[in-house]
Amino acid sequence: MVAFNCGASPFRTVEHCSSAGREGHSVVADMDGTLLVGRSSFPYFALVAYDVGGPLRLLLLLLAAPLAGLLYYLASESAGIQVLIFATFAGARVEDIESAARAVLPKFYAEDLHSETWRVFSACGRRCVLTANPRIMVEAFLKDYLGVHLVIATEIQTYRGRATGFVSRPGVLVGRNKAAAMRKHMPEAAPEIGLGDRESDYPFMSLCQEGYVVPQESKLKVGPVPRESLPKPVMFHDGRLALRPTPPLAFLALLWLPVGFLLACIRIAAGSLLPMRFVYHAFLALGVRVTVRGTPPPPPSKSAGHSGVLFICSHRTLLDPIFLSTALGRPIAAVTYSVSRLSEILSPIRTVPLTRDRARDAAMIKRLLQDGDLVICPEGTTCREPFLLRFSALFAELTDEIVPVAMVSGMSMFHGTTARGWKGMDPFYFFMNPSPRYEVTFLDKLPRELTCSGGGKSSHDVANYIQRAIGSALCYECTQFTRKDKYKALAGNDGSVPEKKGEGGRIKLIGC
């Protein structure tokens, strides 16, 4: 094994590495501080901790962080990382950890991808990542989003489907353990390029034909890869934390939780108990910002015999119909795709669940429109990123009185949606944010010549036109993905579960 001095790096910086003509080359890269801009893996352990164990698990990790830091810098990197692994994983179900790695972490990893390292890494035909992080945490992102062929990482011990908190032999992959693991998994020939960022990476880098270091000071000049330049966009993601939980932010989030929950209860009570014409001002006084753009249509005139207006909204949270009603100053009935019983009880507006029987749903929507205005979110599920899912076309066949509405929600600390957790907490998590916001933009009413009965358009043409109109107003990308695609990506199912016995064996859709 080559000995290295503690002074200057024996390797050139990554800026000097050419990416041209690397299609036939292999590259081996470290993760934290190399492939990612951030050198600390704490935020990712914190995200997993909160997802698998809630606030108490995150508190345990936060309490263990000072010990982990002392061991990391004063004793050994391996000991510090083992403390983080134990605090995060001990007793957690393996399937829960895998679910968090698949549904929660990719969004945060993708936002931290080092642009200069990615320039070299992506140019190579065979890509390998060699990291001290647990393989169970990083493999899903690396293989699914970055096209990594081989992931060599720390393995955790499990017992009867649960993590013990300890690591398997040969232990945490740092220093010489990294070099030995690389030789074991890549015995055929030395990789052309090795990328690292710290002295403990030098042993494996010395085994490569070329070694390049990612200096810490370069991170001030080189930022993460822009969203539009990512190899694969992270369209769907889950988890309750909206912020990157560094130790200070994780501490602030835990301190805010009891205050935020009390504030959420007050905000929900104001929205549920006050007349709708006062809710806008109550929300404003309680720190909930509602911005209304465009010209909303007037209330329907029953004396004239007109049916109500059908509002077609983009779907950001289950609160979309409530904030639409807030913007209008009057309650608007909403057709839902099954929400939790608690959300139905707390809702200040009438909610009517779809049966997923096309004929019955069409008849029900027509009856509701005879009674007044109605709101539908035809995507059928929420999407957090700037994308619109495919619009269901049923609504276009039922009325020509259609007003598209572009909805945007803003959350700084917690996400008010989930695909894998209990959806009854969705409104609470939204209102637990210090200053949540909603933007409601009313677009022009659909011209009669673009409707089904008035213009002879097909229902799919109408649905696609409205999707494009809302997408253009929001600068969102229109897609053909559906709720099934979302739930398959995040929860491993199609978004439906069997009804309880005695309900005819029907399928009930899972929430939003």
Coordinates of C-alpha atoms in Angstrom, one line a residue:
M1 CA 0.0 0.0 0.0
V2 CA 1.3 3.4 -1.0
A3 CA 2.0 5.8 1.9
F4 CA 0.7 9.4 1.6
N5 CA 1.9 12.5 3.2
C6 CA -0.6 14.7 5.1
G7 CA 0.4 17.8 3.1
A8 CA -0.4 18.6 -0.5
S9 CA -2.5 16.2 -2.5
P10 CA -0.5 13.9 -4.9
F11 CA -3.4 14.1 -7.4
R12 CA -4.4 16.8 -9.7
T13 CA -7.8 18.4 -9.3
V14 CA -10.8 17.3 -11.3
E15 CA -10.8 20.4 -13.4
H16 CA -7.8 19.1 -15.2
C17 CA -9.5 15.8 -16.2
S18 CA -10.6 15.7 -19.8
S19 CA -14.0 14.2 -20.5
A20 CA -13.4 13.7 -24.2
G21 CA -13.1 10.2 -25.6
R22 CA -14.0 8.4 -22.3
E23 CA -16.8 6.3 -23.7
G24 CA -14.8 3.1 -23.3
H25 CA -13.3 4.0 -19.9
S26 CA -14.3 3.0 -16.3
V27 CA -14.6 5.5 -13.5
V28 CA -14.7 5.0 -9.8
A29 CA -16.0 7.9 -7.6
D30 CA -16.5 8.5 -4.0
M31 CA -19.9 10.0 -3.1
D32 CA -20.0 12.7 -0.3
G33 CA -17.9 15.6 -1.4
T34 CA -17.1 14.1 -4.7
L35 CA -20.1 13.1 -6.7
L36 CA -22.1 15.3 -4.4
V37 CA -21.3 18.9 -3.5
G38 CA -21.9 18.4 0.2
R39 CA -19.2 16.6 2.2
S40 CA -21.5 15.5 5.1
S41 CA -24.0 12.6 4.9
F42 CA -25.9 13.7 8.0
P43 CA -28.8 15.3 6.0
Y44 CA -29.5 12.0 4.2
F45 CA -29.4 10.0 7.4
A46 CA -31.7 12.6 9.0
L47 CA -34.2 12.2 6.1
V48 CA -34.2 8.4 6.5
A49 CA -34.5 8.7 10.3
Y50 CA -37.6 11.0 10.1
D51 CA -39.2 8.8 7.5
V52 CA -38.7 5.5 9.3
G53 CA -39.1 6.7 12.9
G54 CA -40.6 10.1 13.0
P55 CA -39.5 13.0 15.2
L56 CA -38.2 10.7 18.0
R57 CA -35.8 8.9 15.7
L58 CA -34.6 12.2 14.2
L59 CA -34.0 13.5 17.8
L60 CA -32.0 10.4 18.6
L61 CA -29.8 11.0 15.5
L62 CA -29.4 14.7 16.4
L63 CA -28.3 13.8 20.0
A64 CA -25.8 11.3 18.6
A65 CA -24.4 13.8 16.0
P66 CA -21.9 15.5 18.3
L67 CA -20.4 12.1 19.3
A68 CA -20.3 11.1 15.7
G69 CA -18.4 14.3 14.8
L70 CA -15.9 13.9 17.6
L71 CA -15.1 10.3 16.6
Y72 CA -15.0 11.2 12.9
Y73 CA -12.4 14.0 13.3
L74 CA -10.5 12.8 16.4
A75 CA -10.6 9.0 16.3
S76 CA -11.6 7.6 12.9
E77 CA -14.0 8.2 10.0
S78 CA -15.3 4.7 10.4
A79 CA -16.3 5.1 14.1
G80 CA -18.2 8.4 13.4
I81 CA -20.1 6.9 10.5
Q82 CA -21.0 3.8 12.6
V83 CA -22.6 6.1 15.2
L84 CA -24.8 7.7 12.5
I85 CA -25.8 4.3 11.1
F86 CA -26.7 2.9 14.5
A87 CA -28.8 6.0 15.5
T88 CA -30.6 5.9 12.1
F89 CA -31.2 2.2 11.5
A90 CA -31.2 0.3 14.8
G91 CA -34.6 -1.5 15.0
A92 CA -36.0 -0.1 11.8
R93 CA -37.6 -2.4 9.3
V94 CA -35.4 -3.0 6.2
E95 CA -38.4 -2.5 3.9
D96 CA -39.0 0.9 5.4
I97 CA -35.4 1.9 4.9
E98 CA -35.5 0.7 1.3
S99 CA -38.8 2.6 0.7
A100 CA -37.2 5.8 2.1
A101 CA -34.1 5.3 -0.1
R102 CA -36.3 4.9 -3.2
A103 CA -39.0 7.6 -2.5
V104 CA -37.3 10.3 -0.4
L105 CA -33.6 10.5 -1.0
P106 CA -33.3 10.8 -4.8
K107 CA -34.7 14.3 -4.8
F108 CA -32.2 15.6 -2.3
Y109 CA -29.3 13.7 -3.9
A110 CA -30.2 15.0 -7.4
E111 CA -30.2 18.6 -6.1
D112 CA -26.6 18.2 -4.8
L113 CA -25.0 16.5 -7.8
H114 CA -21.5 18.1 -8.3
S115 CA -21.4 19.6 -11.8
E116 CA -17.7 19.3 -12.4
T117 CA -17.5 15.7 -11.2
W118 CA -20.6 14.8 -13.2
R119 CA -18.9 16.2 -16.3
V120 CA -16.2 13.5 -16.0
F121 CA -18.3 10.8 -14.4
S122 CA -21.1 10.9 -17.1
A123 CA -18.6 10.8 -19.9
C124 CA -17.3 7.3 -19.0
G125 CA -18.9 4.2 -20.3
R126 CA -18.7 2.2 -17.1
R127 CA -19.5 3.9 -13.8
C128 CA -18.8 2.7 -10.3
V129 CA -19.4 4.5 -7.0
L130 CA -17.4 3.5 -4.0
T131 CA -18.8 5.0 -0.8
A132 CA -18.8 4.7 3.0
N133 CA -22.6 5.2 3.0
P134 CA -24.8 2.2 3.5
R135 CA -25.6 0.6 0.2
I136 CA -29.3 0.3 1.2
M137 CA -29.4 4.1 1.2
V138 CA -27.6 5.0 -2.0
E139 CA -28.1 2.2 -4.5
A140 CA -31.6 3.1 -5.7
F141 CA -30.6 6.7 -6.6
L142 CA -27.3 5.8 -8.2
K143 CA -28.6 3.0 -10.4
D144 CA -32.0 4.4 -11.3
Y145 CA -31.1 8.1 -11.9
L146 CA -27.4 8.2 -12.7
G147 CA -27.0 5.0 -14.6
V148 CA -24.3 3.6 -12.2
H149 CA -23.3 0.0 -13.1
L150 CA -21.7 -1.0 -9.8
V151 CA -22.3 0.3 -6.3
I152 CA -19.7 -0.7 -3.7
A153 CA -20.8 0.5 -0.3
T154 CA -21.1 -0.3 3.4
E155 CA -23.4 -3.2 4.2
I156 CA -25.6 -3.2 7.3
Q157 CA -26.5 -6.2 9.4
T158 CA -30.1 -7.3 9.6
Y159 CA -32.1 -9.7 11.8
R160 CA -35.6 -11.0 10.9
G161 CA -36.3 -8.1 8.6
R162 CA -35.0 -5.4 10.8
A163 CA -31.6 -3.5 10.9
T164 CA -29.5 -4.1 14.0
G165 CA -27.6 -0.8 13.6
F166 CA -24.3 -2.5 13.1
V167 CA -22.4 -3.0 9.8
S168 CA -21.2 -6.2 8.2
R169 CA -17.6 -7.2 7.6
P170 CA -15.2 -5.6 6.6
G171 CA -16.9 -2.6 8.3
V172 CA -17.4 0.9 7.0
L173 CA -15.7 1.4 3.7
V174 CA -13.1 4.1 4.3
G175 CA -9.4 4.2 3.7
R176 CA -7.8 0.8 3.0
N177 CA -11.2 -0.9 3.2
K178 CA -12.2 1.1 0.1
A179 CA -9.2 0.0 -1.8
A180 CA -9.7 -3.6 -0.8
A181 CA -13.3 -3.5 -1.7
M182 CA -12.5 -2.1 -5.1
R183 CA -9.9 -4.8 -5.8
K184 CA -12.4 -7.5 -4.8
H185 CA -15.2 -6.2 -7.0
M186 CA -13.1 -5.0 -10.0
P187 CA -10.2 -7.6 -10.2
E188 CA -9.9 -7.7 -13.9
A189 CA -8.1 -4.4 -14.6
A190 CA -7.4 -1.0 -13.0
P191 CA -10.1 1.5 -13.8
E192 CA -9.0 4.4 -15.9
I193 CA -10.2 7.2 -13.5
G194 CA -10.5 7.5 -9.8
L195 CA -12.3 10.5 -8.2
G196 CA -12.2 11.4 -4.5
D197 CA -12.1 14.4 -2.2
R198 CA -10.2 13.5 1.0
E199 CA -7.1 11.7 2.1
S200 CA -8.9 8.6 3.0
D201 CA -9.9 8.2 -0.7
Y202 CA -6.2 8.2 -1.8
P203 CA -5.7 4.5 -1.4
F204 CA -8.3 3.5 -3.9
M205 CA -7.5 6.4 -6.2
S206 CA -3.8 5.2 -6.3
L207 CA -5.1 1.9 -7.8
C208 CA -6.6 3.7 -10.8
Q209 CA -4.7 4.7 -13.9
E210 CA -5.6 8.4 -13.3
G211 CA -6.6 9.9 -10.0
Y212 CA -8.2 13.3 -9.6
V213 CA -9.3 15.0 -6.4
V214 CA -12.3 17.3 -5.9
P215 CA -10.9 20.1 -3.7
Q216 CA -13.2 21.5 -1.0
E217 CA -12.6 25.1 -2.0
S218 CA -13.9 24.4 -5.5
K219 CA -17.4 23.9 -4.1
L220 CA -17.6 27.6 -3.6
K221 CA -17.2 28.1 -7.3
V222 CA -18.9 25.0 -8.7
G223 CA -22.5 24.4 -7.9
P224 CA -24.8 21.5 -8.4
V225 CA -26.0 20.3 -11.7
P226 CA -29.1 22.4 -12.9
R227 CA -32.4 20.7 -12.8
E228 CA -32.8 20.8 -16.6
S229 CA -29.4 19.2 -17.0
L230 CA -30.0 16.2 -14.8
P231 CA -29.7 12.8 -16.6
K232 CA -33.2 11.8 -15.3
P233 CA -35.6 14.2 -13.6
V234 CA -36.9 13.3 -10.2
M235 CA -40.6 13.6 -11.0
F236 CA -42.1 11.8 -8.0
H237 CA -40.8 11.9 -4.4
D238 CA -42.2 11.4 -1.0
G239 CA -41.3 12.2 2.7
R240 CA -42.5 14.9 5.0
L241 CA -39.4 17.1 5.3
A242 CA -39.2 19.8 2.6
L243 CA -35.9 21.2 3.8
R244 CA -32.4 19.6 3.7
P245 CA -32.0 18.7 7.4
T246 CA -28.5 19.8 8.3
P247 CA -27.9 19.6 12.1
P248 CA -29.0 23.2 12.7
L249 CA -32.1 23.0 10.5
A250 CA -33.0 19.6 11.9
F251 CA -32.8 21.1 15.4
L252 CA -35.0 24.0 14.4
A253 CA -37.6 21.6 12.7
L254 CA -37.8 19.6 15.9
L255 CA -38.2 22.8 18.0
W256 CA -40.9 24.0 15.6
L257 CA -43.0 20.8 15.6
P258 CA -45.1 21.4 18.8
V259 CA -45.5 25.1 17.9
G260 CA -46.3 24.3 14.3
F261 CA -48.9 21.6 15.2
L262 CA -50.7 24.1 17.5
L263 CA -50.6 26.7 14.8
A264 CA -51.9 24.2 12.3
C265 CA -54.9 23.4 14.5
I266 CA -55.7 27.1 14.8
R267 CA -55.5 27.6 11.0
I268 CA -57.6 24.5 10.3
A269 CA -60.2 25.6 12.8
A270 CA -60.3 29.0 11.2
G271 CA -60.8 27.5 7.7
S272 CA -63.4 25.1 8.9
L273 CA -65.5 27.2 11.2
L274 CA -65.5 30.7 9.7
P275 CA -67.8 31.6 6.8
M276 CA -65.8 31.3 3.5
R277 CA -66.0 35.0 2.8
F278 CA -63.9 35.6 5.9
V279 CA -61.4 32.8 5.5
Y280 CA -59.0 34.7 3.2
H281 CA -58.5 37.4 5.8
A282 CA -58.3 34.9 8.6
F283 CA -55.6 33.0 6.7
L284 CA -53.7 36.2 6.1
A285 CA -53.8 37.1 9.8
L286 CA -52.5 33.6 10.6
G287 CA -49.6 33.7 8.2
V288 CA -51.1 31.8 5.3
R289 CA -50.5 33.7 2.1
V290 CA -53.1 33.4 -0.6
T291 CA -52.5 35.1 -4.0
V292 CA -55.4 35.3 -6.5
R293 CA -54.7 36.1 -10.1
G294 CA -57.1 36.4 -13.1
T295 CA -60.8 37.1 -13.0
P296 CA -63.0 34.5 -11.3
P297 CA -66.5 33.9 -12.8
P298 CA -69.5 35.2 -10.8
P299 CA -71.7 32.8 -8.8
P300 CA -74.2 30.8 -10.9
S301 CA -77.6 32.3 -11.3
K302 CA -80.2 29.6 -10.5
S303 CA -83.0 31.9 -11.6
A304 CA -81.7 31.9 -15.1
G305 CA -81.6 28.1 -15.2
H306 CA -77.9 27.8 -15.8
S307 CA -75.8 25.0 -14.6
G308 CA -72.8 25.7 -12.4
V309 CA -69.2 26.2 -13.6
L310 CA -66.8 23.3 -13.6
F311 CA -63.4 24.4 -12.3
I312 CA -60.5 22.2 -13.6
C313 CA -57.5 22.6 -11.3
S314 CA -54.0 21.4 -11.3
H315 CA -53.4 19.2 -8.2
R316 CA -50.8 20.2 -5.7
T317 CA -52.3 19.1 -2.3
L318 CA -55.7 17.9 -1.1
L319 CA -56.4 21.5 0.0
D320 CA -56.7 22.7 -3.6
P321 CA -60.5 22.9 -3.6
I322 CA -60.5 24.7 -0.2
F323 CA -58.1 27.4 -1.4
L324 CA -60.1 27.7 -4.6
S325 CA -63.1 28.4 -2.4
T326 CA -61.1 30.8 -0.4
A327 CA -60.2 32.7 -3.5
L328 CA -63.8 32.8 -4.7
G329 CA -65.2 33.7 -1.2
R330 CA -67.8 31.0 -1.4
P331 CA -67.7 27.2 -0.8
I332 CA -67.4 25.1 -3.9
A333 CA -68.2 21.4 -3.8
A334 CA -65.3 19.1 -4.8
V335 CA -65.2 15.7 -6.4
T336 CA -62.4 13.7 -4.7
Y337 CA -60.5 10.5 -5.5
S338 CA -60.9 9.2 -1.9
V339 CA -59.5 11.2 1.0
S340 CA -59.1 10.2 4.6
R341 CA -62.1 10.2 6.9
L342 CA -60.4 12.9 9.1
S343 CA -59.9 15.2 6.1
E344 CA -63.6 14.8 5.2
I345 CA -64.7 15.7 8.7
L346 CA -62.4 18.8 8.8
S347 CA -63.3 20.0 5.3
P348 CA -65.3 23.2 5.2
I349 CA -66.7 22.3 1.8
R350 CA -68.8 19.4 0.5
T351 CA -66.7 16.5 -0.8
V352 CA -68.1 13.8 -3.0
P353 CA -66.0 10.7 -3.7
L354 CA -65.9 9.1 -7.1
T355 CA -66.9 5.5 -7.4
R356 CA -64.7 4.8 -10.4
D357 CA -67.8 3.6 -12.3
R358 CA -67.8 5.9 -15.3
A359 CA -71.6 6.0 -15.8
R360 CA -72.4 6.6 -12.1
D361 CA -69.7 9.2 -11.8
A362 CA -70.9 11.1 -14.9
A363 CA -74.5 11.1 -13.6
M364 CA -73.3 12.3 -10.2
I365 CA -71.2 15.2 -11.6
K366 CA -74.1 16.3 -13.7
R367 CA -76.4 16.4 -10.7
L368 CA -73.8 18.4 -8.7
L369 CA -73.4 20.9 -11.6
Q370 CA -77.2 21.5 -11.5
D371 CA -76.8 22.5 -7.8
G372 CA -74.0 24.9 -8.4
D373 CA -70.3 25.2 -9.2
L374 CA -68.0 22.2 -8.9
V375 CA -64.2 21.6 -8.7
I376 CA -62.3 18.6 -10.1
C377 CA -58.6 17.8 -10.2
P378 CA -58.4 15.5 -13.2
E379 CA -54.8 14.4 -12.6
G380 CA -56.2 12.2 -9.9
T381 CA -53.2 12.6 -7.6
T382 CA -50.8 15.3 -6.5
C383 CA -47.4 16.1 -8.0
R384 CA -44.8 18.1 -6.1
E385 CA -42.5 18.9 -9.0
P386 CA -43.2 21.3 -12.0
F387 CA -45.0 18.6 -14.0
L388 CA -48.6 18.0 -14.9
L389 CA -49.9 14.4 -15.0
R390 CA -52.3 13.2 -17.6
F391 CA -55.8 14.7 -17.3
S392 CA -58.7 12.3 -17.1
A393 CA -61.1 13.2 -19.9
L394 CA -64.5 12.4 -18.3
F395 CA -65.2 15.9 -17.2
A396 CA -65.1 17.3 -20.8
E397 CA -68.1 15.2 -21.8
L398 CA -70.4 16.6 -19.1
T399 CA -70.4 20.4 -19.5
D400 CA -69.3 23.3 -21.7
E401 CA -69.0 25.6 -18.7
I402 CA -65.3 25.0 -17.9
V403 CA -62.8 27.3 -16.2
P404 CA -59.2 26.1 -15.9
V405 CA -57.4 27.1 -12.7
A406 CA -53.7 26.9 -12.2
M407 CA -52.8 26.1 -8.6
V408 CA -49.3 26.5 -6.9
S409 CA -48.5 25.6 -3.3
G410 CA -45.5 26.6 -1.3
M411 CA -44.0 24.8 1.7
S412 CA -40.7 25.6 3.3
M413 CA -40.4 23.0 6.1
F414 CA -42.9 20.2 5.6
H415 CA -44.7 18.6 2.7
G416 CA -48.5 18.5 2.9
T417 CA -48.7 15.3 0.7
T418 CA -47.7 11.7 1.0
A419 CA -48.0 8.5 -1.0
R420 CA -46.9 6.1 1.8
G421 CA -47.8 7.8 5.1
W422 CA -51.2 8.5 6.7
K423 CA -53.0 11.0 4.6
G424 CA -55.0 12.3 7.5
M425 CA -52.0 14.3 8.5
D426 CA -51.7 16.0 5.1
P427 CA -53.6 19.2 6.0
F428 CA -51.8 19.4 9.4
Y429 CA -48.3 19.1 7.8
F430 CA -49.2 21.8 5.2
F431 CA -50.4 24.2 7.9
M432 CA -47.5 23.4 10.2
N433 CA -45.2 25.3 7.8
P434 CA -44.3 28.7 9.2
S435 CA -45.7 30.6 6.3
P436 CA -47.4 28.3 3.7
R437 CA -48.7 29.9 0.6
Y438 CA -51.1 29.2 -2.3
E439 CA -51.4 30.9 -5.7
V440 CA -54.7 30.6 -7.5
T441 CA -54.7 31.7 -11.1
F442 CA -58.0 31.8 -12.9
L443 CA -57.6 31.3 -16.7
D444 CA -60.1 32.3 -19.4
K445 CA -63.2 30.2 -19.6
L446 CA -63.0 27.6 -22.3
P447 CA -64.4 28.9 -25.6
R448 CA -67.5 27.1 -26.7
E449 CA -65.9 26.1 -30.0
L450 CA -63.2 24.2 -28.1
T451 CA -65.8 22.1 -26.1
C452 CA -67.3 18.7 -26.9
S453 CA -70.9 19.7 -27.6
G454 CA -70.2 23.2 -28.8
G455 CA -67.2 22.6 -31.0
G456 CA -67.4 18.8 -31.7
K457 CA -64.1 18.2 -30.0
S458 CA -63.3 14.8 -28.5
S459 CA -63.1 14.7 -24.7
H460 CA -59.4 13.8 -24.9
D461 CA -58.7 16.8 -27.1
V462 CA -60.4 19.1 -24.5
A463 CA -58.6 17.5 -21.6
N464 CA -55.2 17.8 -23.4
Y465 CA -55.9 21.5 -24.3
I466 CA -56.7 22.4 -20.7
Q467 CA -53.6 20.6 -19.5
R468 CA -51.5 22.5 -22.0
A469 CA -53.2 25.8 -21.0
I470 CA -52.5 25.3 -17.3
G471 CA -49.0 24.0 -18.0
S472 CA -48.2 27.1 -20.1
A473 CA -49.5 29.4 -17.3
L474 CA -47.4 27.7 -14.7
C475 CA -44.4 26.9 -17.0
Y476 CA -44.9 23.3 -16.1
E477 CA -44.1 20.3 -18.3
C478 CA -47.1 18.3 -19.5
T479 CA -46.7 14.6 -19.2
Q480 CA -48.7 11.4 -19.9
F481 CA -47.9 9.9 -16.5
T482 CA -50.8 8.8 -14.2
R483 CA -51.4 8.2 -10.5
K484 CA -50.5 4.5 -11.2
D485 CA -47.1 5.6 -12.3
K486 CA -46.6 7.7 -9.2
Y487 CA -47.7 5.0 -6.8
K488 CA -45.6 2.4 -8.5
A489 CA -42.6 4.6 -8.2
L490 CA -43.1 5.6 -4.6
A491 CA -45.1 2.9 -2.9
G492 CA -44.6 -0.2 -5.1
N493 CA -48.4 -0.5 -5.9
D494 CA -50.9 1.0 -8.3
G495 CA -52.5 3.3 -5.8
S496 CA -55.4 1.0 -4.9
V497 CA -56.2 -1.5 -2.1
P498 CA -59.0 -4.1 -1.8
E499 CA -62.1 -2.8 0.1
K500 CA -62.9 -4.4 3.4
K501 CA -65.0 -7.5 3.5
G502 CA -68.6 -7.0 2.9
E503 CA -68.1 -4.2 0.4
G504 CA -68.3 -6.4 -2.7
G505 CA -64.6 -6.9 -3.2
R506 CA -64.3 -3.6 -5.0
I507 CA -61.1 -1.6 -5.4
K508 CA -60.7 1.6 -3.4
L509 CA -58.1 4.1 -4.5
I510 CA -55.6 5.3 -1.9
G511 CA -56.0 9.0 -1.2
C512 CA -54.4 11.7 -3.4

